[in-house]
């Protein structure tokens, strides 16, 4: 598929989520979504948009957001 479509992005997101759950196993699905959205780097129209969703994934920022959510 073309770069940036779901087939190329999904493995990267799965890896970040695996890291988050490895470090913070009590995170719920909704908390994972929240951390990913808070950590995304907006790259198109401000906020969520059809072309880029919440934006580019930032693994380190997602872990920081997950930590803040669980309060550790």
Coordinates of C-alpha atoms in Angstrom, one line a residue:
X1 CA 0.0 0.0 0.0
X2 CA 1.0 3.6 -0.2
X3 CA 3.0 5.1 2.6
X4 CA 0.6 6.5 5.3
X5 CA -2.3 4.2 4.7
X6 CA -3.7 1.9 7.4
X7 CA -1.6 -1.1 6.3
X8 CA 1.6 0.8 6.9
X9 CA 0.6 2.7 10.0
X10 CA -1.2 0.0 12.0
X11 CA 2.0 -2.0 12.9
X12 CA 3.6 1.2 14.3
X13 CA 0.6 2.0 16.4
X14 CA 0.4 -1.6 17.6
X15 CA 4.0 -1.4 18.7
X16 CA 3.4 1.8 20.6
X17 CA 0.3 0.3 22.3
X18 CA 2.3 -2.8 23.2
X19 CA 4.9 -0.6 24.9
X20 CA 2.3 1.3 26.7
X21 CA 0.5 -1.8 28.0
X22 CA 3.8 -3.5 28.9
X23 CA 4.7 -0.5 31.1
X24 CA 1.2 0.3 32.3
X25 CA -0.9 -3.0 32.1
X26 CA -3.9 -1.5 33.9
X27 CA -4.7 0.9 31.0
X28 CA -8.1 0.4 29.6
X29 CA -8.8 0.6 25.8
X30 CA -10.3 4.1 26.3
X31 CA -7.2 5.2 28.2
X32 CA -4.9 3.9 25.5
X33 CA -7.0 5.9 22.9
X34 CA -6.8 9.0 25.1
X35 CA -3.0 8.7 25.5
X36 CA -2.5 8.2 21.7
X37 CA -4.7 11.2 20.9
X38 CA -3.0 13.5 23.5
X39 CA 0.4 12.4 22.2
X40 CA -0.3 12.8 18.5
X41 CA 1.5 15.5 16.6
X42 CA -1.0 17.4 14.5
X43 CA 0.1 17.5 10.9
X44 CA -2.9 18.8 8.9
X45 CA -6.0 20.7 9.9
X46 CA -6.1 21.5 13.6
X47 CA -7.6 18.7 15.6
X48 CA -8.9 15.5 14.2
X49 CA -9.4 15.4 10.4
X50 CA -10.2 12.8 7.8
X51 CA -6.8 12.9 6.1
X52 CA -4.5 12.3 9.1
X53 CA -6.8 11.5 12.1
X54 CA -5.3 12.9 15.3
X55 CA -1.9 13.2 13.5
X56 CA 1.5 11.5 13.6
X57 CA 2.1 9.1 16.4
X58 CA 4.8 10.0 18.9
X59 CA 5.8 7.0 20.9
X60 CA 7.6 8.8 23.7
X61 CA 4.8 11.3 24.2
X62 CA 2.3 8.4 24.3
X63 CA 4.2 6.8 27.1
X64 CA 4.3 10.1 29.0
X65 CA 0.6 10.6 28.4
X66 CA -0.1 7.0 29.6
X67 CA 2.0 7.6 32.8
X68 CA -0.1 10.8 33.5
X69 CA -3.3 8.8 33.0
X70 CA -2.4 6.1 35.4
X71 CA -0.9 8.6 37.9
X72 CA 2.5 6.9 38.3

